[in-house]
Each structure stands twice: as structure tokens, then as C-alpha cells.
Coordinates of C-alpha atoms in Angstrom, one line a residue:
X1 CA -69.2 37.5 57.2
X2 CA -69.8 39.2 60.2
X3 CA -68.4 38.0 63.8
X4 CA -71.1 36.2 65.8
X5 CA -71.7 37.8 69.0
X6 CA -70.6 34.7 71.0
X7 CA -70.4 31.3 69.8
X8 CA -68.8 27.9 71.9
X9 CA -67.6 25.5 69.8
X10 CA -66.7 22.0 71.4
X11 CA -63.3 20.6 69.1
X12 CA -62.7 17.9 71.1
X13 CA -62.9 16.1 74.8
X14 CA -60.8 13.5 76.6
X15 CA -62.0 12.0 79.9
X16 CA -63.9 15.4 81.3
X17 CA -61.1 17.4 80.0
X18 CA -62.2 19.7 76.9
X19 CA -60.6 22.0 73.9
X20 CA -62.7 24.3 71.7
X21 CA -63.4 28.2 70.7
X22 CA -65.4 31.0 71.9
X23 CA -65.9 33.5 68.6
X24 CA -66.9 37.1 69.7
X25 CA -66.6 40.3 67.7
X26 CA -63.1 41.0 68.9
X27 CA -61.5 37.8 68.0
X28 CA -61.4 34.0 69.3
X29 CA -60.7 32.4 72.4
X30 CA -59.2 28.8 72.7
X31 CA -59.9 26.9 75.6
X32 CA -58.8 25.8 77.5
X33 CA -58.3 29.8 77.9
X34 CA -55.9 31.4 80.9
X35 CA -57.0 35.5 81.2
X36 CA -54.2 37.2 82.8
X37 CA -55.5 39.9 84.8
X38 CA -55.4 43.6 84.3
X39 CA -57.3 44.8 87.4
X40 CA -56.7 48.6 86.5
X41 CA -56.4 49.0 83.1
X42 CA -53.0 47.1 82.9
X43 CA -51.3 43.5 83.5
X44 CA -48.8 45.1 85.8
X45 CA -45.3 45.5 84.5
X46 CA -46.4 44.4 80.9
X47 CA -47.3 46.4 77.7
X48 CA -50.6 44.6 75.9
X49 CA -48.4 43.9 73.0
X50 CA -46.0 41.8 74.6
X51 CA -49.1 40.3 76.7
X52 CA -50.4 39.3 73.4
X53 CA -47.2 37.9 72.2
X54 CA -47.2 35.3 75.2
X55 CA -50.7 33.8 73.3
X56 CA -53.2 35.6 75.7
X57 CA -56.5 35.5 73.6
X58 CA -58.6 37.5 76.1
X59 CA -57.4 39.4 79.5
X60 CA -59.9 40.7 82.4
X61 CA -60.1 43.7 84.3
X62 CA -61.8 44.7 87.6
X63 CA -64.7 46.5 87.8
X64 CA -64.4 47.2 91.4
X65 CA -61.0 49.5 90.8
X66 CA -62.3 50.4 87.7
X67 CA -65.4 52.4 88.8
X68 CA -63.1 53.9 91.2
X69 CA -60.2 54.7 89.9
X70 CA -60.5 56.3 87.2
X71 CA -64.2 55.8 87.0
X72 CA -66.3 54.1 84.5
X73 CA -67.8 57.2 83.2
X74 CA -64.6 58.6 82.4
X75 CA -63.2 55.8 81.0
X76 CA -66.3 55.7 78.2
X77 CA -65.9 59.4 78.0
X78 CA -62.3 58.3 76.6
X79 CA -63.6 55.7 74.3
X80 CA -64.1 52.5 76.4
X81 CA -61.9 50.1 78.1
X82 CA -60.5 48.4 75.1
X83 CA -59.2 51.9 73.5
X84 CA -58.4 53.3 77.0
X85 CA -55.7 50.7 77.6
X86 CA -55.0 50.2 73.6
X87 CA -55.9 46.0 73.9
X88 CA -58.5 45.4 71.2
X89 CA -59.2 41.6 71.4
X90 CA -61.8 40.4 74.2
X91 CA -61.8 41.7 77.7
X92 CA -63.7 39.8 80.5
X93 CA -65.2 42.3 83.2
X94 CA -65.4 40.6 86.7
X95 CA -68.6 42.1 88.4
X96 CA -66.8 43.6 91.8
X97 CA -69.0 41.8 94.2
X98 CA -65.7 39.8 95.3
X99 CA -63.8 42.7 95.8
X100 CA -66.7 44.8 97.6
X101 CA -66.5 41.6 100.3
X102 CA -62.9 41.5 100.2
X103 CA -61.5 45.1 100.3
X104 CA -63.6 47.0 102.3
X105 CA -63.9 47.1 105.9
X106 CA -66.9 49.1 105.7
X107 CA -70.0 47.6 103.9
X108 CA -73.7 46.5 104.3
X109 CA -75.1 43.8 102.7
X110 CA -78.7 43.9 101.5
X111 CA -81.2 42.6 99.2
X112 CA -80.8 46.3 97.0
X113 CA -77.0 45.4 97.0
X114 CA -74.1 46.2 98.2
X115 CA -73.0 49.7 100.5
X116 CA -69.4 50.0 100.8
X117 CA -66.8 52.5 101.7
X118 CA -63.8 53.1 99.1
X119 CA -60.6 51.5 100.4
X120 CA -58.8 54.1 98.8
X121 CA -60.3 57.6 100.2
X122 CA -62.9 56.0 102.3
X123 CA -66.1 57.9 100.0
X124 CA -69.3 56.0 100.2
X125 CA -70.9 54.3 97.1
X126 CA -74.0 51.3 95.9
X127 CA -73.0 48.6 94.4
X128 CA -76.2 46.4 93.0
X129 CA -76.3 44.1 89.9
X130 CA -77.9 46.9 88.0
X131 CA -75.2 49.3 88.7
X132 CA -72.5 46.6 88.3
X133 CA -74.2 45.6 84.5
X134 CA -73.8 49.4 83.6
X135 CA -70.3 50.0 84.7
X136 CA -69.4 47.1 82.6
X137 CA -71.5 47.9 80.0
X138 CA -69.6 51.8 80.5
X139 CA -66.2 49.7 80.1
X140 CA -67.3 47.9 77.2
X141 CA -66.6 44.9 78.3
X142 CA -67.0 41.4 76.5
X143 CA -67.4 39.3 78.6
X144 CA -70.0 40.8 81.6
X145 CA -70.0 38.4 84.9
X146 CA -73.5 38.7 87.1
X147 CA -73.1 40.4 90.1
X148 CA -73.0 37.9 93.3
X149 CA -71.7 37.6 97.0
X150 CA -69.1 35.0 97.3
X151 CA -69.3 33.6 101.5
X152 CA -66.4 32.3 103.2
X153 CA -66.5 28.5 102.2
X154 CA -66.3 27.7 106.4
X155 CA -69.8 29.9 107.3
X156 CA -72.9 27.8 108.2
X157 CA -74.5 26.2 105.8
X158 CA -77.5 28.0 106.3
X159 CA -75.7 31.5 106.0
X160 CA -73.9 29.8 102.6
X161 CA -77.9 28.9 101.6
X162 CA -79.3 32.3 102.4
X163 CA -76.4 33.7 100.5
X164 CA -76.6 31.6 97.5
X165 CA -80.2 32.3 97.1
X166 CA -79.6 36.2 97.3
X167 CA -76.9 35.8 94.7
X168 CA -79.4 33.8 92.2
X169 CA -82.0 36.5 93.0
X170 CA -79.0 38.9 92.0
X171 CA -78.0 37.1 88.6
X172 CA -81.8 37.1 87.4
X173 CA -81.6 40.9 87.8
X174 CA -78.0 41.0 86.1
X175 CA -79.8 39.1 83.5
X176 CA -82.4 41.5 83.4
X177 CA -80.2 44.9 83.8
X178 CA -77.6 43.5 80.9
X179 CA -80.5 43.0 78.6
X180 CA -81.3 46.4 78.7
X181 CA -78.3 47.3 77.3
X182 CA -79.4 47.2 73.8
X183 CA -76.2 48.0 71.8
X184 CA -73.8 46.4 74.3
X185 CA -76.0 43.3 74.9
X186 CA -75.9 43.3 71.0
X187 CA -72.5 42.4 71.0
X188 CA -71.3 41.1 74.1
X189 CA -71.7 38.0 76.4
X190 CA -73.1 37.7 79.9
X191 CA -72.4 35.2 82.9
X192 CA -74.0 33.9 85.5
X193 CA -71.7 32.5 88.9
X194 CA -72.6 29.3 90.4
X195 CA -72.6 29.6 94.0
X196 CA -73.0 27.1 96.9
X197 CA -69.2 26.3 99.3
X198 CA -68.4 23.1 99.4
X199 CA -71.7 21.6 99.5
X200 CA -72.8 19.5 96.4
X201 CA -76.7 20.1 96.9
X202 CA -76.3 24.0 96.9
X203 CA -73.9 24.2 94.0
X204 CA -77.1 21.9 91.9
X205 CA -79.4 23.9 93.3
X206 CA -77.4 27.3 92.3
X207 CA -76.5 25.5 88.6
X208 CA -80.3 24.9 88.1
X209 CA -80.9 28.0 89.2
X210 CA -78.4 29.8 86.7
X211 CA -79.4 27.7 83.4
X212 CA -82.6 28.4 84.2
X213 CA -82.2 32.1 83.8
X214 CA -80.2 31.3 80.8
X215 CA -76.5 32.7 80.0
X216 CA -73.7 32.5 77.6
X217 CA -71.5 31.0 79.9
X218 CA -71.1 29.4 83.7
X219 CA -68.4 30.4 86.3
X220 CA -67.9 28.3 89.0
X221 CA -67.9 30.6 91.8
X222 CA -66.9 30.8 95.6
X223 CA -64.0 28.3 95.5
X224 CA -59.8 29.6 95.7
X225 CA -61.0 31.5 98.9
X226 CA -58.7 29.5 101.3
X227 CA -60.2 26.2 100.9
X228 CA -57.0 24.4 99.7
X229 CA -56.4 22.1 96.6
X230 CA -57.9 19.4 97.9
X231 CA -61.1 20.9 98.6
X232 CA -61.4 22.8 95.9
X233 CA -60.9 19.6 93.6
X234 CA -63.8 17.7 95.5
X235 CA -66.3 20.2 94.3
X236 CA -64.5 20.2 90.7
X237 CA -65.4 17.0 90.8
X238 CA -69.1 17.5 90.3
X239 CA -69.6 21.2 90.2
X240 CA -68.6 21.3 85.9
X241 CA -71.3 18.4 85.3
X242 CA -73.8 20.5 87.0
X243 CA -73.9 23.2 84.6
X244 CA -74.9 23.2 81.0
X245 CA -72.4 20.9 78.5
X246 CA -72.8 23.5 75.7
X247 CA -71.1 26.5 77.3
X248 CA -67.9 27.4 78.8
X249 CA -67.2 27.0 82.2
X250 CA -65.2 29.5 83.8
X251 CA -63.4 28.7 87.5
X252 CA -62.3 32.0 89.2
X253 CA -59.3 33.4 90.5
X254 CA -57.1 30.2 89.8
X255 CA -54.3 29.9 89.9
X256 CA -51.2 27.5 90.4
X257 CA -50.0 25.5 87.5
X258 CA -50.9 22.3 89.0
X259 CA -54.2 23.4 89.9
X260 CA -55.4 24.9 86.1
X261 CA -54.1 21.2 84.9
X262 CA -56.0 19.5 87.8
X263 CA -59.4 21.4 87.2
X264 CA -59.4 21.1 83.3
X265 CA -58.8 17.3 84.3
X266 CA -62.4 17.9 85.5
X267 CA -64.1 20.2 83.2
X268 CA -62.8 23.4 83.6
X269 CA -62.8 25.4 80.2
X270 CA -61.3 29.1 81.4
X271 CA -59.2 30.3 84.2
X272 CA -57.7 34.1 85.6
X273 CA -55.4 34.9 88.4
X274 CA -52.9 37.1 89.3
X275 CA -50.4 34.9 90.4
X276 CA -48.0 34.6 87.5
X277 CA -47.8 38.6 87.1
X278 CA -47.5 39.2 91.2
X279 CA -44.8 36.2 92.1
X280 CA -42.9 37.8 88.3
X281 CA -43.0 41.3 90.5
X282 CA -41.1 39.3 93.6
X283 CA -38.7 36.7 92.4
X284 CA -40.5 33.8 91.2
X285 CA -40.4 32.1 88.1
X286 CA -42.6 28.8 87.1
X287 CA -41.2 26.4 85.2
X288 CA -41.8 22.7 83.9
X289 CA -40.2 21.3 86.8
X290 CA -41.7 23.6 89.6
X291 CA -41.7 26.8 90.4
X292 CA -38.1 28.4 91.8
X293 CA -37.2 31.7 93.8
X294 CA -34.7 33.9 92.0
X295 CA -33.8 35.7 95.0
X296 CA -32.1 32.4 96.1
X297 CA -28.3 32.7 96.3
X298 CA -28.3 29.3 94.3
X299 CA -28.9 31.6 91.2
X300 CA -26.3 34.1 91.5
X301 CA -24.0 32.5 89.1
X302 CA -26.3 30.3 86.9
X303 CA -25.9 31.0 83.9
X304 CA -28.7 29.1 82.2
X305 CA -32.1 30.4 81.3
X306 CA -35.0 29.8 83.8
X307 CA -36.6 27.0 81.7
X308 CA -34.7 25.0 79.4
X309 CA -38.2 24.2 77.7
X310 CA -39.6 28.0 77.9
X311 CA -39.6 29.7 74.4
X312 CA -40.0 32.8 76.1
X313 CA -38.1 35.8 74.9
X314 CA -36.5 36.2 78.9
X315 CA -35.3 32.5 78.3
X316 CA -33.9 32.8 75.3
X317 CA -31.1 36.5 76.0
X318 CA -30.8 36.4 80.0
X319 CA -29.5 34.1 82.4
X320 CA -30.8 33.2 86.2
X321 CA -27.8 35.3 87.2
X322 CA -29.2 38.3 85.9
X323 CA -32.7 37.9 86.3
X324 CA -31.3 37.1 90.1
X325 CA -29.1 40.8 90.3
X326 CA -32.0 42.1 89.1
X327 CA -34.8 41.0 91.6
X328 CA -31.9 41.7 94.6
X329 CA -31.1 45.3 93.4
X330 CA -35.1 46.3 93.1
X331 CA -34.9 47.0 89.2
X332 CA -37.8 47.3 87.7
X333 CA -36.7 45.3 84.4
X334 CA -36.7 42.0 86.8
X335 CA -40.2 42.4 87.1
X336 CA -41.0 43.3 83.4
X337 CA -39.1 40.1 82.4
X338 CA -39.8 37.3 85.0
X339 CA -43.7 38.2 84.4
X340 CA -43.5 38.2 80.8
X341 CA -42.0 35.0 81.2
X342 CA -44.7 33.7 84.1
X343 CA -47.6 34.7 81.2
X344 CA -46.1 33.0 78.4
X345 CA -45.1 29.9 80.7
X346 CA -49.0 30.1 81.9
X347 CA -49.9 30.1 77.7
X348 CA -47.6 27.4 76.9
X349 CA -49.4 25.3 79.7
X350 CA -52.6 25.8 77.7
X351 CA -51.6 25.7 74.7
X352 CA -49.8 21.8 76.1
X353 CA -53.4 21.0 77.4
X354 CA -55.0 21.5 74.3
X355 CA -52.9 19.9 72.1
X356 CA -53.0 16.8 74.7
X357 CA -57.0 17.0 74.2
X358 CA -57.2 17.0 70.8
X359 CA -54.7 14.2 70.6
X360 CA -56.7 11.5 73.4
X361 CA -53.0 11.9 75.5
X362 CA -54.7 14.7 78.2
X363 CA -54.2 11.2 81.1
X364 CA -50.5 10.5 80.5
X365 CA -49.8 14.3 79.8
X366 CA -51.4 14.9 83.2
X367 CA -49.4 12.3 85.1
X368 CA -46.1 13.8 83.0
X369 CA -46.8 16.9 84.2
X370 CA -47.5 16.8 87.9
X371 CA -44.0 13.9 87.8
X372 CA -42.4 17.0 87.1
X373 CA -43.5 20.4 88.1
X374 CA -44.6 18.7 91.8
X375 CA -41.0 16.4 92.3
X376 CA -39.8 19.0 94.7

């Protein structure tokens, strides 16, 4: 029987919260899913293997650095993404509009798209939703998110309007340019970004927008930009129920512990950030009871593991002390181990949640949770 080219299956729900399976050609996803991210072609400081080992069903990578470095038309020539950087289960292709905003000092907005100067050797280059569809579809990418602007969350609302509105203009022509695709759109999935700050009417207006166009999934865009927890929970609060019940609904670029258990709390299905693998590169280890800084002297002569609950391979053969010497002597096996252990720490947290779910516990396990990991 052949793989269907997406398919979101709802297992179970408790309160808002939610547990169920994406099926794509490349394999299954459980959600509630956490991608850790390979902007360039890599989770820094891991091989894919042992990123699989941790329980990552799918990872993402940037199209932004991508089409720059090394390009997407060389990475095709080579076989496509999956090949390229020898992961073969799902890969989720963020569209580079974020990183276009973000990264370059140089750039002009208009209705075409997006000018922009390379941060790396400053060379010009167009980024529109056609072009962004084709470098995923160059990639060969899974999972293909519509191309958007994401504003500043503290911009007037009429700027955050007139921006939302461009980006909806934008994810009908994604719509349009991934169809095109033919092969690719045969077997992959496609996106679309809700949009809209912190304002409740825009983000319906954006959700309407979006399902009216029609896509395989909804990301809930524009939020983890500097807002702060609080904030960001206030939209999660509504944003989810906005967009369609039947599809999986992705919140970008988050993040903390406590903040993937808050927004599944309220709807949330799939998650990325680099957080786990960047604080594994500089010292800092999450745990069940909070997150700690190996580079404190407190560690020099622990001999216990970083998490007495972890199941982690760095749990179970080295000690705090070491991982400590490690980090404070710039050795490049403190990073490869503290970030295998953030990933599979970040998979064990899912992997808790959805077992909580299925089991109508998702309220106390909640409350457990943040009793521990926020008692500091």
C-alpha cells in the first residue's frame, strides 16, 4: 500500500490539548511533534543518526541559508536535501521570509516580494513566494511553508493590517506557485502562516483568509519575536480555534520547555527552535527540574548525570563534572553531548505530553510539570 501524500489523524484530545499522526511518504510524525532545526543542512554538532535516535520524526531546514549557501540548485544537482545531508524521513522547509526581515540590513519590501542583500557577501537577490516555492521544491522538501512577512508585534496596527494582507496575497500565490510543481506537489505538503500580532480580529481575519485558500496544514505565525510568554499565550488562547480542527497547527520558532507544554495546553500540534542545540553549544542543559548552566563552578565535582530522569546516552556514561571540564576547556565533545542530550530531553517532553493526552491526565501532568521545571 502506498504512503499517502499527507494524512492528519486526530488519536486523541484532552481539554484543547491534542495527540495524533501526520503520514507522508517519508515516514510518520507524532504530534505533538518538536523539529529540531537544521538551518544548513545539519543540527549543529549532531550526526542525523543520533538525531534520530533522540525520537525526532521530522527536522527542518532554512531556505534562506539554503539558497545561499550552498545554493538550491546545487543541492538538487546533488540529489536533493534529504540525500545531500543523508536524513531520509520528513524535512519541513521554512519559506525564508523571516530570515530576509531578520538578517539583512539591506532589503525592500514590495508587493513582487522581497529585495535583499546577502548577509554573508553582501550580493543582491528576489525573494517572492514563487521563487521561495521553487527553492523548496529544488530542496525537496516535505513540508513547504507559504512565503510571508512576519512585522514586529509593537508596529501600528495599521502597518500589522497592511502587512497581514500582503502576506495572504502572498500565500494565495504560494498556493498557486507550489501547485505547479507537479511531481513535488504530488508528494509533498504545503502551509499557509497565519498572520495578524497580537490582535484577535487580524489573526481571524488572516485564519479565514488561509482556509479559504486551502492548505495541508496552519502555522501560527508572527509570535516568539520578543513579545514574552505572557503575550504570546494570550493569542494561543484563541489563535488555534481560529484555524481549521482537522489539520495540524504548527507554532514557529518555539521554544522553551515550559512554553511547548503551555501552547499544546492550547492547541498547538508542532513546534521548531533552535534553542536546545544553541544553549547544548554553550553550557546549558534542560532538565525535569529546570534548566542549569554547566559552566557553574557548582558542577565541577558532581558526579551525577545531568538528569536523574533523562534516558539519554550523555546521562547514562558522563557525569556534570565532565560535561562541566568540557564546556570550560572549549572541547568540542561538550557540545556534541549536552545537545544530544537537550534533543532527546526536548523528545521525551513530547513523547510525556502525548502519552498524558491519550491517557485524559494532560491537566495534572501540566501542573507536575511547571511544579518542577519552573521551582527555581
Amino acid at each position: 500500500m502506498t504512503a499517502p501524500r499527507f494524512q492528519f489523524t486526530l488519536h486523541a484530545t484532552d481539554g484543547k490539548a491534542r495527540t495524533g499522526t501526520i503520514a507522508m511518504q517519508r515516514g510518520e510524525i507524532r504530534t505533538p511533534a518538536f523539529m529540531p532545526v537544521g538551518t544548513a543542512a545539519t543540527v549543529k554538532a549532531m550526526k542525523p543518526k543520533t538525531v534520530r535516535s533522540t525520537g525526532a520524526d521530522i527536522i527542518l531546514g532554512n531556505t534562506y541559508h539554503l539558497m545561499l549557501r550552498p545554493g538550491a540548485e546545487r543541492v538538487a544537482r546533488l540529489g536533493g536535501l534529504h540525500h545531500f545531508m543523508n536524513w531520509e524521513r520528513p524535512i519541513l522547509t521554512d519559506s525564508g521570509g523571516y530570515q530576509v526581515m531578520s538578517l539583512s540590513d539591506l532589503r525592500k519590501l514590495s508587493e513582487e516580494g522581497v529585495e535583499f542583500r546577502s548577509h554573508l557577501d553582501g550580493s543582491k537577490h528576489m525573494l517572492t513566494p514563487e521563487r521561495s516555492m521553487e527553492i523548496q521544491r529544488l530542496l525537496g522538501s516535505d513540508i513547504v511553508m507559504a512565503f510571508d512577512e512576519c512585522p514586529r508585534a509593537d508596529r501600528p496596527r495599521d502597518e500589522i493590517a497592511e502587512s497581514m494582507e500582503l502576506s495572504m496575497r502572498w500565500a494565495k500565490r504560494s498556493r498557486e506557485g507550489f501547485d505547479s510543481g507537479e511531481d513535488h506537489a504530488a508528494r509533498a505538503a504545503l502551509f499557509g502562516i497565519q498572520q495578524g500580532a497580537l490582535d484577535e480580529d487580524l489573526r481571524r481575519v488572516s485564519a479565514q483568509k488561509l482556509t479559504d485558500i486551502g492548505f495541508d496544514g496552519y502555522a501560527v505565525g508572527g509570535l516568539a519575536v520578543g513579545e514574552g510568554q505572557e503575550a504570546m499565550f494570550g493569542v494561543l488562547d484563541y489563535a488555534p480555534g481560529q484555524l481549521p480542527h482537522d489539520r495540524p497547527r504548527y507554532l514557529m520558532g518555539v521554544g522553551k520547555p515550559d512554553d511547548l507544554v503551555g501552547a499544546v495546553e492550547r492547541g498547538i500540534d508542532m513546534f521548531d527552535c533552535v534553542l536546545p542545540t544553541r544553549s547544548g553549544r554553550n553550557g546549558q542543559a534542560f532538565t525535569w527540574d529546570g534548566p542549569l548552566n554547566l559552566r557553574n563552578a557548582r558542577h565541577a565535582e558532581d558526579t551525577g548525570p545531568l538528569d536523574e530522569r533523562c534516558t539519554c546516552p550523555t546521562c547514562a556514561n558522563y557525569s556534570r563534572a565532565y560535561l562541566h571540564h568540557l564546556h570550560k576547556s572549549g572541547e568540542i565533545l561538550g557540545a556534541m553531548l549536552v545537545t544530544e542530550h537537550n534533543l532527546a530531553f526536548y523528545q521525551q517532553l513530547m513523547q510525556a505530553m502525548r502519552a498524558a493526552i491519550e491517557e485524559g491526565r494532560f491537566a495534572a501532568f501540566a501542573s507536575d510539570f511547571r511544579r518542577d521545571y519552573c521551582k527555581a
